[in-house]
Tab-separated table of C-alpha atoms and ligand atoms in Angstrom:
chain	number	residue	atom	x	y	z
A	1	UNK	CA	-70.418	-41.429	51.708
A	2	UNK	CA	-70.543	-37.560	50.014
A	3	UNK	CA	-71.080	-37.431	46.441
A	4	UNK	CA	-67.702	-35.020	46.715
A	5	UNK	CA	-65.679	-37.154	48.600
A	6	UNK	CA	-66.538	-40.255	45.703
A	7	UNK	CA	-65.112	-38.094	43.048
A	8	UNK	CA	-61.254	-38.378	43.659
A	9	UNK	CA	-61.065	-41.847	43.727
A	10	UNK	CA	-62.795	-42.285	40.659
A	11	UNK	CA	-61.043	-39.764	38.496
A	12	UNK	CA	-57.815	-41.462	39.871
A	13	UNK	CA	-59.012	-44.946	39.495
A	14	UNK	CA	-59.893	-43.924	35.600
A	15	UNK	CA	-56.451	-41.906	35.196
A	16	UNK	CA	-55.032	-45.069	36.477
A	17	UNK	CA	-56.690	-47.014	33.916
A	18	UNK	CA	-55.766	-44.717	30.844
A	19	UNK	CA	-52.315	-44.574	31.855
A	20	UNK	CA	-51.810	-47.845	31.968
A	21	UNK	CA	-53.424	-48.836	28.997
A	22	UNK	CA	-55.898	-51.308	30.507
A	23	UNK	CA	-59.159	-51.845	29.065
A	24	UNK	CA	-62.073	-50.138	31.243
A	25	UNK	CA	-64.739	-53.219	31.491
A	26	UNK	CA	-66.441	-52.119	34.188
A	27	UNK	CA	-63.943	-51.983	37.904
A	28	UNK	CA	-64.266	-49.939	40.651
A	29	UNK	CA	-65.228	-46.581	38.934
A	30	UNK	CA	-69.439	-46.502	39.799
A	31	UNK	CA	-71.205	-45.438	41.868
A	32	UNK	CA	-74.328	-46.807	43.956
A	33	UNK	CA	-77.832	-45.334	41.885
A	34	UNK	CA	-79.916	-44.436	45.120
A	35	UNK	CA	-82.825	-45.462	46.147
A	36	UNK	CA	-85.398	-42.572	45.305
A	37	UNK	CA	-85.992	-40.252	42.836
A	38	UNK	CA	-86.918	-37.605	45.329
A	39	UNK	CA	-90.702	-37.428	44.278
A	40	UNK	CA	-92.140	-34.794	47.227
A	41	UNK	CA	-95.017	-37.230	48.056
A	42	UNK	CA	-93.170	-41.109	47.484
A	43	UNK	CA	-89.841	-39.843	48.414
A	44	UNK	CA	-88.687	-43.531	48.417
A	45	UNK	CA	-90.181	-44.588	44.741
A	46	UNK	CA	-88.467	-45.376	41.841
A	47	UNK	CA	-84.281	-45.202	41.585
A	48	UNK	CA	-81.753	-43.020	40.179
A	49	UNK	CA	-78.999	-44.009	37.647
A	50	UNK	CA	-80.707	-46.212	34.753
A	51	UNK	CA	-83.960	-45.710	32.499
A	52	UNK	CA	-85.705	-48.892	32.211
A	53	UNK	CA	-86.530	-49.245	28.771
A	54	UNK	CA	-88.348	-52.150	28.423
A	55	UNK	CA	-89.973	-54.865	31.276
A	56	UNK	CA	-90.409	-58.142	30.434
A	57	UNK	CA	-92.616	-60.033	33.255
A	58	UNK	CA	-93.775	-63.452	32.894
A	59	UNK	CA	-95.675	-64.926	35.600
A	60	UNK	CA	-97.731	-68.171	36.787
A	61	UNK	CA	-100.537	-67.639	39.299
A	62	UNK	CA	-103.244	-70.375	41.383
A	63	UNK	CA	-106.034	-67.746	43.116
A	64	UNK	CA	-106.274	-71.127	44.923
A	65	UNK	CA	-103.203	-70.672	46.810
A	66	UNK	CA	-102.350	-66.940	46.279
A	67	UNK	CA	-99.214	-67.530	44.847
A	68	UNK	CA	-97.006	-66.100	42.197
A	69	UNK	CA	-94.291	-67.358	40.655
A	70	UNK	CA	-92.648	-64.385	38.973
A	71	UNK	CA	-89.728	-63.373	36.410
A	72	UNK	CA	-89.128	-59.964	35.399
A	73	UNK	CA	-86.542	-59.889	32.529
A	74	UNK	CA	-86.335	-55.488	32.664
A	75	UNK	CA	-84.075	-53.910	30.000
A	76	UNK	CA	-82.644	-50.562	30.989
A	77	UNK	CA	-80.000	-48.040	30.818
A	78	UNK	CA	-77.385	-46.516	32.544
A	79	UNK	CA	-77.348	-42.392	33.048
A	80	UNK	CA	-73.994	-42.905	35.179
A	81	UNK	CA	-71.554	-45.043	35.879
A	82	UNK	CA	-73.034	-48.232	38.680
A	83	UNK	CA	-72.025	-49.763	41.066
A	84	UNK	CA	-75.021	-50.778	42.427
A	85	UNK	CA	-78.817	-49.609	41.639
A	86	UNK	CA	-82.096	-50.443	43.202
A	87	UNK	CA	-85.407	-51.563	42.293
A	88	UNK	CA	-88.509	-51.610	44.148
A	89	UNK	CA	-90.503	-54.509	45.498
A	90	UNK	CA	-92.584	-55.062	48.427
A	91	UNK	CA	-93.177	-58.478	49.533
A	92	UNK	CA	-92.812	-61.305	47.658
A	93	UNK	CA	-89.254	-63.387	48.322
A	94	UNK	CA	-86.205	-63.118	45.967
A	95	UNK	CA	-84.863	-66.582	44.376
A	96	UNK	CA	-82.191	-64.555	42.564
A	97	UNK	CA	-81.135	-61.324	40.347
A	98	UNK	CA	-78.521	-61.051	37.889
A	99	UNK	CA	-77.368	-58.805	35.668
A	100	UNK	CA	-76.077	-59.351	31.956
A	101	UNK	CA	-76.403	-63.244	32.997
A	102	UNK	CA	-74.001	-62.853	35.953
A	103	UNK	CA	-74.813	-64.065	38.732
A	104	UNK	CA	-75.518	-60.753	40.602
A	105	UNK	CA	-75.162	-59.499	44.879
A	106	UNK	CA	-78.459	-58.077	46.110
A	107	UNK	CA	-80.075	-57.267	49.213
A	108	UNK	CA	-83.580	-56.074	50.934
A	109	UNK	CA	-84.248	-53.173	52.933
A	110	UNK	CA	-88.048	-52.356	53.291
A	111	UNK	CA	-89.273	-51.794	49.563
A	112	UNK	CA	-85.612	-51.553	48.243
A	113	UNK	CA	-83.788	-54.307	46.333
A	114	UNK	CA	-80.720	-53.539	45.966
A	115	UNK	CA	-78.611	-55.089	42.879
A	116	UNK	CA	-74.878	-55.208	42.759
A	117	UNK	CA	-73.985	-56.536	39.700
A	118	UNK	CA	-70.267	-58.378	38.912
A	119	UNK	CA	-69.120	-55.623	37.204
A	120	UNK	CA	-69.945	-52.093	36.989
A	121	UNK	CA	-72.352	-51.140	34.506
A	122	UNK	CA	-71.151	-47.696	32.774
A	123	UNK	CA	-72.886	-44.772	32.035
A	124	UNK	CA	-74.744	-45.020	28.688
A	125	UNK	CA	-74.649	-48.726	28.721
A	126	UNK	CA	-77.768	-50.884	27.939
A	127	UNK	CA	-78.370	-54.014	30.004
A	128	UNK	CA	-80.174	-56.478	31.605
A	129	UNK	CA	-81.532	-57.554	34.754
A	130	UNK	CA	-83.164	-60.822	35.300
A	131	UNK	CA	-85.522	-61.225	39.139
A	132	UNK	CA	-86.646	-64.557	39.766
A	133	UNK	CA	-89.330	-64.386	42.663
A	134	UNK	CA	-92.244	-65.928	43.835
A	135	UNK	CA	-94.461	-65.739	47.118
A	136	UNK	CA	-98.019	-64.106	47.968
A	137	UNK	CA	-98.374	-60.673	47.187
A	138	UNK	CA	-99.240	-58.047	49.476
A	139	UNK	CA	-102.534	-55.555	49.573
A	140	UNK	CA	-101.022	-52.381	50.152
A	141	UNK	CA	-102.471	-49.862	51.949
A	142	UNK	CA	-101.890	-46.000	50.538
A	143	UNK	CA	-101.764	-43.324	53.053
A	144	UNK	CA	-104.857	-41.848	52.170
A	145	UNK	CA	-106.337	-45.702	53.117
A	146	UNK	CA	-107.096	-47.271	49.596
A	147	UNK	CA	-106.208	-49.813	48.972
A	148	UNK	CA	-103.558	-51.163	45.714
A	149	UNK	CA	-101.175	-53.684	44.880
A	150	UNK	CA	-102.486	-57.350	44.298
A	151	UNK	CA	-106.164	-57.444	45.054
A	152	UNK	CA	-108.121	-60.889	45.925
A	153	UNK	CA	-111.262	-60.374	44.166
A	154	UNK	CA	-114.482	-62.419	44.566
A	155	UNK	CA	-112.567	-65.579	41.774
A	156	UNK	CA	-108.938	-64.383	41.435
A	157	UNK	CA	-107.086	-60.947	41.554
A	158	UNK	CA	-106.419	-58.048	39.970
A	159	UNK	CA	-103.563	-55.689	40.161
A	160	UNK	CA	-103.722	-52.068	40.240
A	161	UNK	CA	-100.509	-49.470	40.925
A	162	UNK	CA	-101.467	-45.797	41.714
A	163	UNK	CA	-99.596	-44.600	42.881
A	164	UNK	CA	-96.905	-47.529	43.694
A	165	UNK	CA	-98.730	-50.696	44.442
A	166	UNK	CA	-96.896	-51.888	40.715
A	167	UNK	CA	-94.020	-52.870	43.043
A	168	UNK	CA	-96.544	-55.382	44.916
A	169	UNK	CA	-95.959	-57.704	42.058
A	170	UNK	CA	-92.311	-56.575	40.357
A	171	UNK	CA	-89.452	-55.249	40.994
A	172	UNK	CA	-89.083	-52.448	38.955
A	173	UNK	CA	-88.042	-48.639	38.807
A	174	UNK	CA	-91.541	-47.681	40.284
A	175	UNK	CA	-92.202	-44.024	39.414
A	176	UNK	CA	-94.201	-42.500	36.642
A	177	UNK	CA	-91.105	-40.543	35.409
A	178	UNK	CA	-89.423	-43.681	34.126
A	179	UNK	CA	-91.796	-44.902	31.405
A	180	UNK	CA	-91.101	-48.306	29.114
A	181	UNK	CA	-92.298	-51.005	27.148
A	182	UNK	CA	-93.961	-53.924	28.389
A	183	UNK	CA	-94.811	-57.660	27.792
A	184	UNK	CA	-96.921	-59.287	30.443
A	185	UNK	CA	-97.368	-63.247	30.277
A	186	UNK	CA	-99.460	-64.902	32.903
A	187	UNK	CA	-99.842	-68.633	33.574
A	188	UNK	CA	-103.200	-69.199	35.481
A	189	UNK	CA	-105.636	-72.580	35.844
A	190	UNK	CA	-107.127	-73.505	32.847
A	191	UNK	CA	-110.763	-71.945	32.537
A	192	UNK	CA	-109.405	-68.512	33.706
A	193	UNK	CA	-108.879	-65.616	31.774
A	194	UNK	CA	-105.437	-63.200	32.700
A	195	UNK	CA	-106.224	-59.958	31.282
A	196	UNK	CA	-103.090	-57.188	31.157
A	197	UNK	CA	-102.797	-53.709	29.031
A	198	UNK	CA	-101.985	-53.884	25.098
A	199	UNK	CA	-102.870	-56.391	22.701
A	200	UNK	CA	-102.927	-60.447	23.344
A	201	UNK	CA	-100.083	-61.953	20.958
A	202	UNK	CA	-100.510	-65.132	21.775
A	203	UNK	CA	-102.383	-67.845	24.206
A	204	UNK	CA	-101.654	-71.747	25.112
A	205	UNK	CA	-102.771	-73.893	27.238
A	206	UNK	CA	-100.514	-77.380	28.341
A	207	UNK	CA	-101.140	-79.596	31.121
A	208	UNK	CA	-104.301	-77.611	32.967
A	209	UNK	CA	-103.000	-74.350	33.165
A	210	UNK	CA	-102.986	-71.466	30.331
A	211	UNK	CA	-100.874	-68.453	29.106
A	212	UNK	CA	-102.178	-65.645	28.301
A	213	UNK	CA	-99.185	-62.859	26.538
A	214	UNK	CA	-99.661	-59.577	26.633
A	215	UNK	CA	-97.754	-56.823	24.503
A	216	UNK	CA	-98.108	-53.366	25.009
A	217	UNK	CA	-96.176	-51.407	22.528
A	218	UNK	CA	-95.993	-47.997	23.503
A	219	UNK	CA	-94.390	-46.431	26.632
A	220	UNK	CA	-96.080	-47.274	30.186
A	221	UNK	CA	-95.711	-45.761	33.664
A	222	UNK	CA	-95.371	-48.914	35.876
A	223	UNK	CA	-98.291	-47.599	37.742
A	224	UNK	CA	-100.530	-48.011	34.598
A	225	UNK	CA	-99.486	-51.742	34.545
A	226	UNK	CA	-102.786	-54.508	35.318
A	227	UNK	CA	-103.486	-57.726	35.378
A	228	UNK	CA	-107.141	-59.161	35.986
A	229	UNK	CA	-107.267	-62.949	37.075
A	230	UNK	CA	-110.948	-64.731	36.961
A	231	UNK	CA	-113.432	-65.523	34.803
A	232	UNK	CA	-114.033	-62.928	32.442
A	233	UNK	CA	-116.768	-62.432	29.104
A	234	UNK	CA	-113.879	-61.022	26.662
A	235	UNK	CA	-116.124	-59.159	24.325
A	236	UNK	CA	-114.107	-57.162	20.491
A	237	UNK	CA	-114.952	-55.044	18.496
A	238	UNK	CA	-113.748	-51.884	16.953
A	239	UNK	CA	-113.502	-48.175	17.282
A	240	UNK	CA	-112.694	-45.525	15.117
A	241	UNK	CA	-110.785	-46.647	11.732
A	242	UNK	CA	-110.219	-49.809	13.219
A	243	UNK	CA	-109.161	-49.384	16.893
A	244	UNK	CA	-109.346	-53.152	18.963
A	245	UNK	CA	-111.578	-52.562	21.286
A	246	UNK	CA	-111.256	-55.757	24.173
A	247	UNK	CA	-113.460	-55.097	27.254
A	248	UNK	CA	-113.584	-58.213	29.757
A	249	UNK	CA	-116.093	-58.802	32.082
A	250	UNK	CA	-117.017	-60.495	35.169
A	251	UNK	CA	-119.959	-62.837	33.740
A	252	UNK	CA	-122.233	-61.582	36.685
A	253	UNK	CA	-121.525	-58.038	35.473
A	254	UNK	CA	-122.164	-58.138	31.511
A	255	UNK	CA	-125.141	-57.782	31.129
A	256	UNK	CA	-125.593	-54.589	33.212
A	257	UNK	CA	-122.492	-53.260	31.887
A	258	UNK	CA	-123.221	-54.109	28.041
A	259	UNK	CA	-124.817	-50.965	27.361
A	260	UNK	CA	-122.163	-48.494	28.821
A	261	UNK	CA	-119.386	-50.200	27.840
A	262	UNK	CA	-121.053	-50.384	24.078
A	263	UNK	CA	-120.625	-46.583	24.419
A	264	UNK	CA	-116.557	-47.162	23.897
A	265	UNK	CA	-115.927	-46.785	20.178
A	266	UNK	CA	-118.087	-43.266	19.769
A	267	UNK	CA	-116.211	-42.071	23.559
A	268	UNK	CA	-112.749	-42.278	21.992
A	269	UNK	CA	-114.585	-40.967	18.712
A	270	UNK	CA	-115.719	-37.582	20.804
A	271	UNK	CA	-112.568	-37.991	22.899
A	272	UNK	CA	-110.679	-37.594	19.496
A	273	UNK	CA	-112.221	-34.963	18.024
A	274	UNK	CA	-111.619	-32.692	21.398
A	275	UNK	CA	-107.901	-33.820	22.209
A	276	UNK	CA	-106.492	-35.408	19.386
A	277	UNK	CA	-105.339	-39.009	17.804
A	278	UNK	CA	-105.662	-41.412	20.612
A	279	UNK	CA	-102.420	-42.564	21.628
A	280	UNK	CA	-102.302	-46.059	21.368
A	281	UNK	CA	-103.139	-49.506	19.563
A	282	UNK	CA	-105.710	-50.896	21.122
A	283	UNK	CA	-108.278	-49.897	23.845
A	284	UNK	CA	-111.195	-51.551	26.246
A	285	UNK	CA	-112.279	-52.032	29.550
A	286	UNK	CA	-112.304	-54.284	32.556
A	287	UNK	CA	-114.970	-54.771	34.757
A	288	UNK	CA	-114.989	-56.379	38.094
A	289	UNK	CA	-117.861	-56.807	40.948
A	290	UNK	CA	-118.535	-54.341	42.883
A	291	UNK	CA	-116.444	-54.892	45.910
A	292	UNK	CA	-113.260	-56.169	44.270
A	293	UNK	CA	-111.839	-52.695	43.750
A	294	UNK	CA	-112.881	-49.476	45.757
A	295	UNK	CA	-112.255	-47.262	42.636
A	296	UNK	CA	-112.121	-47.203	38.629
A	297	UNK	CA	-108.419	-46.320	37.427
A	298	UNK	CA	-107.194	-45.551	33.943
A	299	UNK	CA	-104.899	-48.481	33.799
A	300	UNK	CA	-103.359	-47.669	30.317
A	301	UNK	CA	-105.372	-49.162	27.421
A	302	UNK	CA	-107.703	-50.896	29.382
A	303	UNK	CA	-109.514	-48.869	32.280
A	304	UNK	CA	-110.671	-50.909	34.972
A	305	UNK	CA	-113.896	-50.573	36.165
A	306	UNK	CA	-116.005	-51.753	39.395
A	307	UNK	CA	-119.263	-52.620	38.252
A	308	UNK	CA	-121.226	-50.434	40.436
A	309	UNK	CA	-118.834	-47.343	39.682
A	310	UNK	CA	-119.318	-47.985	35.596
A	311	UNK	CA	-121.360	-45.115	34.291
A	312	UNK	CA	-121.032	-43.050	30.982
A	313	UNK	CA	-119.293	-40.309	32.825
A	314	UNK	CA	-116.622	-42.571	34.714
A	315	UNK	CA	-115.745	-44.339	31.280
A	316	UNK	CA	-115.133	-40.830	29.459
A	317	UNK	CA	-112.736	-39.689	32.363
A	318	UNK	CA	-111.234	-42.962	32.472
A	319	UNK	CA	-110.455	-42.886	28.389
A	320	UNK	CA	-109.450	-38.951	28.535
A	321	UNK	CA	-106.532	-40.456	30.499
A	322	UNK	CA	-104.893	-42.564	28.011
A	323	UNK	CA	-104.499	-38.860	26.787
A	324	UNK	CA	-103.617	-37.184	29.803
A	325	UNK	CA	-102.119	-39.138	32.888
A	326	UNK	CA	-101.090	-42.369	30.176
A	327	UNK	CA	-99.702	-40.409	27.220
A	328	UNK	CA	-98.394	-37.308	28.732
A	329	UNK	CA	-97.724	-38.580	32.222
A	330	UNK	CA	-96.605	-36.539	35.406
A	331	UNK	CA	-93.372	-36.410	36.364
A	332	UNK	CA	-93.756	-36.314	39.741
A	333	UNK	CA	-96.954	-37.126	41.913
A	334	UNK	CA	-97.143	-33.025	42.927
A	335	UNK	CA	-98.608	-32.917	38.751
A	336	UNK	CA	-101.394	-35.284	39.304
A	337	UNK	CA	-103.606	-32.443	38.482
A	338	UNK	CA	-102.620	-32.926	34.804
A	339	UNK	CA	-103.896	-36.175	35.543
A	340	UNK	CA	-107.082	-35.842	37.357
A	341	UNK	CA	-108.164	-32.154	36.015
A	342	UNK	CA	-107.891	-32.975	32.371
A	343	UNK	CA	-109.795	-36.040	32.898
A	344	UNK	CA	-112.948	-34.042	34.909
A	345	UNK	CA	-112.377	-31.833	32.337
A	346	UNK	CA	-113.164	-34.326	30.038
A	347	UNK	CA	-116.773	-35.316	31.912
A	348	UNK	CA	-117.482	-31.560	31.984
A	349	UNK	CA	-117.180	-31.440	28.282
A	350	UNK	CA	-118.934	-34.384	27.145
A	351	UNK	CA	-122.054	-32.546	29.345
A	352	UNK	CA	-121.619	-29.814	27.443
A	353	UNK	CA	-122.019	-31.652	24.002
A	354	UNK	CA	-124.299	-34.137	24.674
A	355	UNK	CA	-127.106	-32.083	25.916
A	356	UNK	CA	-126.012	-31.225	30.029
A	357	UNK	CA	-124.951	-28.239	31.535
A	358	UNK	CA	-121.867	-26.213	30.108
A	359	UNK	CA	-118.459	-26.634	31.446
A	360	UNK	CA	-118.861	-22.874	32.312
A	361	UNK	CA	-122.260	-23.558	34.139
A	362	UNK	CA	-120.527	-26.104	35.702
A	363	UNK	CA	-117.508	-24.067	36.697
A	364	UNK	CA	-120.007	-21.094	38.212
A	365	UNK	CA	-122.219	-23.810	40.363
A	366	UNK	CA	-118.751	-25.671	42.048
A	367	UNK	CA	-117.830	-22.011	42.745
A	368	UNK	CA	-120.715	-20.703	44.086
A	369	UNK	CA	-121.864	-24.155	45.978
A	370	UNK	CA	-120.910	-25.071	49.234
A	371	UNK	CA	-118.431	-27.035	48.390
A	372	UNK	CA	-115.496	-26.055	50.528
A	373	UNK	CA	-113.507	-29.389	50.168
A	374	UNK	CA	-112.263	-27.982	46.927
A	375	UNK	CA	-110.441	-24.945	48.267
A	376	UNK	CA	-108.617	-27.079	50.801
A	377	UNK	CA	-104.949	-26.319	49.324
A	378	UNK	CA	-103.916	-25.400	45.777
A	379	UNK	CA	-104.621	-28.116	43.237
A	380	UNK	CA	-100.810	-27.704	41.990
A	381	UNK	CA	-99.270	-28.303	45.884
A	382	UNK	CA	-101.330	-31.131	47.846
A	383	UNK	CA	-101.205	-30.956	50.524
A	384	UNK	CA	-99.448	-34.065	51.369
A	385	UNK	CA	-99.431	-37.307	49.859
A	386	UNK	CA	-102.734	-38.515	52.144
A	387	UNK	CA	-104.875	-35.945	49.207
A	388	UNK	CA	-103.325	-36.183	45.980
A	389	UNK	CA	-106.886	-37.558	45.472
A	390	UNK	CA	-108.491	-34.863	46.751
A	391	UNK	CA	-111.346	-32.949	45.028
A	392	UNK	CA	-108.580	-29.580	44.759
A	393	UNK	CA	-106.699	-32.055	42.291
A	394	UNK	CA	-110.090	-32.943	40.259
A	395	UNK	CA	-112.675	-29.967	41.066
A	396	UNK	CA	-110.445	-27.268	41.455
A	397	UNK	CA	-108.248	-28.897	38.791
A	398	UNK	CA	-110.405	-28.563	35.913
A	399	UNK	CA	-111.458	-25.091	37.354
A	400	UNK	CA	-108.072	-24.000	35.817
A	401	UNK	CA	-108.742	-25.216	32.594
A	402	UNK	CA	-111.884	-23.301	32.446
A	403	UNK	CA	-110.036	-20.320	33.416
A	404	UNK	CA	-107.891	-20.846	30.458
A	405	UNK	CA	-110.340	-21.510	28.567
A	406	UNK	CA	-112.464	-17.987	29.742
A	407	UNK	CA	-108.926	-16.200	28.924
A	408	UNK	CA	-107.911	-17.338	25.139
A	409	UNK	CA	-111.296	-18.492	24.062
A	410	UNK	CA	-112.443	-22.248	22.475
A	411	UNK	CA	-109.855	-21.923	19.678
A	412	UNK	CA	-107.294	-21.697	21.595
A	413	UNK	CA	-108.322	-23.265	24.264
A	414	UNK	CA	-108.545	-26.573	22.197
A	415	UNK	CA	-104.907	-25.881	20.335
A	416	UNK	CA	-103.795	-25.496	23.638
A	417	UNK	CA	-105.379	-29.068	24.853
A	418	UNK	CA	-104.797	-30.728	21.658
A	419	UNK	CA	-101.282	-29.714	21.279
A	420	UNK	CA	-100.492	-30.103	25.217
A	421	UNK	CA	-100.905	-33.824	24.478
A	422	UNK	CA	-99.504	-33.973	20.965
A	423	UNK	CA	-96.286	-32.122	22.408
A	424	UNK	CA	-95.533	-34.263	25.332
A	425	UNK	CA	-96.930	-38.051	23.699
A	426	UNK	CA	-95.694	-40.765	25.770
A	427	UNK	CA	-93.338	-38.738	27.600
A	428	UNK	CA	-93.789	-37.074	31.170
A	429	UNK	CA	-94.408	-33.400	32.405
A	430	UNK	CA	-94.722	-31.131	35.316
A	431	UNK	CA	-97.141	-28.080	36.106
A	432	UNK	CA	-93.860	-25.531	34.748
A	433	UNK	CA	-94.110	-27.499	31.733
A	434	UNK	CA	-98.069	-26.975	31.586
A	435	UNK	CA	-97.903	-23.343	32.094
A	436	UNK	CA	-94.921	-22.718	29.767
A	437	UNK	CA	-96.908	-24.275	26.729
A	438	UNK	CA	-100.394	-22.492	27.671
A	439	UNK	CA	-98.373	-19.368	27.319
A	440	UNK	CA	-96.501	-19.950	24.242
A	441	UNK	CA	-99.954	-20.714	22.717
A	442	UNK	CA	-101.025	-17.881	23.829
A	443	UNK	CA	-98.282	-14.195	23.196
A	444	UNK	CA	-100.011	-11.440	24.284
A	445	UNK	CA	-102.404	-13.362	27.402
A	446	UNK	CA	-101.470	-12.490	30.867
A	447	UNK	CA	-102.047	-15.543	32.580
A	448	UNK	CA	-100.720	-14.417	36.005
A	449	UNK	CA	-103.128	-14.603	38.139
A	450	UNK	CA	-105.222	-17.744	36.897
A	451	UNK	CA	-101.519	-19.442	38.314
A	452	UNK	CA	-101.276	-17.437	41.387
A	453	UNK	CA	-104.962	-17.064	42.164
A	454	UNK	CA	-106.598	-20.890	41.189
A	455	UNK	CA	-102.989	-22.888	40.380
A	456	UNK	CA	-100.823	-22.197	43.198
A	457	UNK	CA	-103.214	-20.208	45.746
A	458	UNK	CA	-104.080	-20.454	48.839
A	459	UNK	CA	-107.984	-20.782	49.588
A	460	UNK	CA	-111.126	-19.472	47.964
A	461	UNK	CA	-109.895	-17.437	44.531
A	462	UNK	CA	-111.871	-13.912	45.092
A	463	UNK	CA	-113.492	-13.911	41.350
A	464	UNK	CA	-114.783	-16.594	39.387
B	501	LIG	ZN1	-109.051	-39.910	37.264
């Protein structure tokens, strides 16, 4: 049904209610929220019509049977009058759905869980939806072939969600444009650990099972939520100005990873000097065995690093994402270079500051070298969903930043990258926001060629 066709009866109903003086307590004025947010690469990701403010997830998992029982209490605000809305959930069995405590009708089609509340929701209304579900959570394969969602590990499980894997273990508005705070409570067999984002606020053991309660106080995109279940050595220390640092390391990897992980406080300190205040109330890392995950991911406050990829440069990269990606989050998956270009550039800067090549030298070497893959597509326009994690997004994204630095000089450049993190802290932003921000911070400079050739242009630019 088209939008305009629905508007006429809706207006007529409101008028009728107003004329008869009937209280408008729901009724029939809402329309469905929609099954996606028109992401150019993942059109089904996310949902329209509401904005989540908080997820309270209560999970129970047994690695031996791979059985998960979950309850998600989602607090959201309707952004339009709603007769129905969607949540994203892949696999698992839904047992019940309530909205504002009343039983709601629901149905499933693919990853869409469509909920029809007993009463329509009014635009601006805050509501709570509770979904009870269970089953064996799935591992999802991305368009580029990598695995995400719920991964089985040698001694437990690991949840990784970029770009869409969060829907494998909890229902929600699974798109970076809708960030929320989280409470993630996980119960596992006694003797195992369950590590997640943010701060541990409670732990209790009862009847042979241990419950860990984690609180993530700053807004987080769903793709950055994680749970790691298994045996872990937990180390607590502090970073700059008392920032709590918690690392969870698979005991078999503890010895080899200790030296690199000990650098977290000094890396955060160095990144604060370059990027501005660390945005979250704790930090750390989760280190699993080689093969448990095929890649590192900047899960919020506590990046996941497979032991075979744990080196200083990767740690610098994933921690830089806490500013660029986690705090300032892309509005859509097209803007992925705002994550990866910055995190890659952080590696270049770290090298420059600690006795390695300058960022300009790294740039020149890439430009002059035999790296055809860098020029496959422009960083701000990945060629397809299968390529959002390819080299143009990372390397050429970082090269865009070096081009800006060439143009404005160091003082203004650091003002720009710090100011960008501050201006959009805890929010979302896209490439147009970024180019407008750069132009505002460097009035009188002409960036048109950089945007045209380096950001949006096909092929290798003519001049380095
Ligand atoms: Zn990255």
